[in-house]
XYZ file of C-alpha atoms in Angstrom:
79
model
C 93.303 98.370 0.668
C 94.686 98.109 -2.744
C 91.517 97.858 -4.755
C 89.609 100.839 -2.875
C 92.967 103.336 -4.042
C 92.735 101.583 -7.319
C 89.385 102.841 -7.782
C 90.619 106.012 -6.646
C 93.065 107.301 -8.972
C 90.709 105.381 -11.671
C 88.442 108.172 -10.588
C 90.698 110.604 -11.193
C 91.653 110.167 -14.179
C 87.752 110.230 -15.497
C 87.490 113.635 -13.770
C 87.627 115.575 -17.238
C 90.018 119.042 -16.343
C 86.516 121.491 -18.522
C 83.204 120.030 -18.182
C 80.964 122.039 -20.128
C 77.328 122.432 -18.559
C 75.649 121.819 -21.697
C 75.994 118.144 -21.574
C 75.879 117.011 -18.483
C 74.606 113.673 -19.291
C 75.839 111.497 -16.615
C 77.385 113.201 -13.776
C 81.631 111.615 -13.384
C 82.133 108.080 -12.350
C 82.482 107.846 -8.356
C 84.399 105.486 -6.368
C 80.815 104.101 -5.290
C 79.874 103.493 -8.259
C 82.984 101.867 -9.782
C 82.625 99.437 -7.204
C 78.981 98.120 -7.795
C 80.362 97.121 -11.354
C 82.866 95.602 -10.495
C 80.549 93.446 -8.464
C 78.036 92.845 -10.520
C 80.711 91.836 -13.506
C 82.409 88.997 -10.775
C 83.023 85.790 -12.070
C 81.487 83.894 -9.054
C 80.263 84.949 -6.503
C 80.091 84.008 -2.906
C 76.907 81.439 -1.488
C 76.026 82.989 1.936
C 76.412 79.713 2.715
C 79.852 79.834 1.794
C 80.813 83.358 2.512
C 80.143 82.312 6.397
C 81.688 78.764 6.129
C 84.659 80.629 5.268
C 84.905 83.570 8.148
C 84.604 81.317 10.856
C 87.120 79.171 9.054
C 89.514 82.764 9.411
C 88.367 83.380 13.037
C 88.796 79.962 13.580
C 92.671 80.311 12.417
C 93.009 83.696 13.931
C 91.850 82.863 17.136
C 94.736 79.658 17.065
C 97.439 82.536 15.998
C 96.700 85.292 18.674
C 96.385 82.119 21.981
C 100.113 81.017 20.672
C 101.541 84.698 20.124
C 99.820 84.593 23.381
C 101.147 81.433 25.163
C 104.865 82.877 23.134
C 105.106 86.111 24.332
C 104.607 85.051 28.067
C 107.449 82.552 28.089
C 109.210 84.471 27.682
C 107.826 87.844 29.618
C 107.852 84.804 32.667
C 111.959 83.477 31.712
């Protein structure tokens, strides 16, 4: 979310107040274009296997947290 907000502000700051149609060699910088540029110059892109392992770990961790939350909530409401 924060990264998207930075991209939006960056694009807004790049927009000129007045655009002369005779000088439209490039279109205005868009959020999507900024995202692609940032992704292409990122120093390390994880391998698909690494991304899948990370996703599995994160979802397993979230499931454990959910079970703990429900267990605690049920213990509080049953007393």
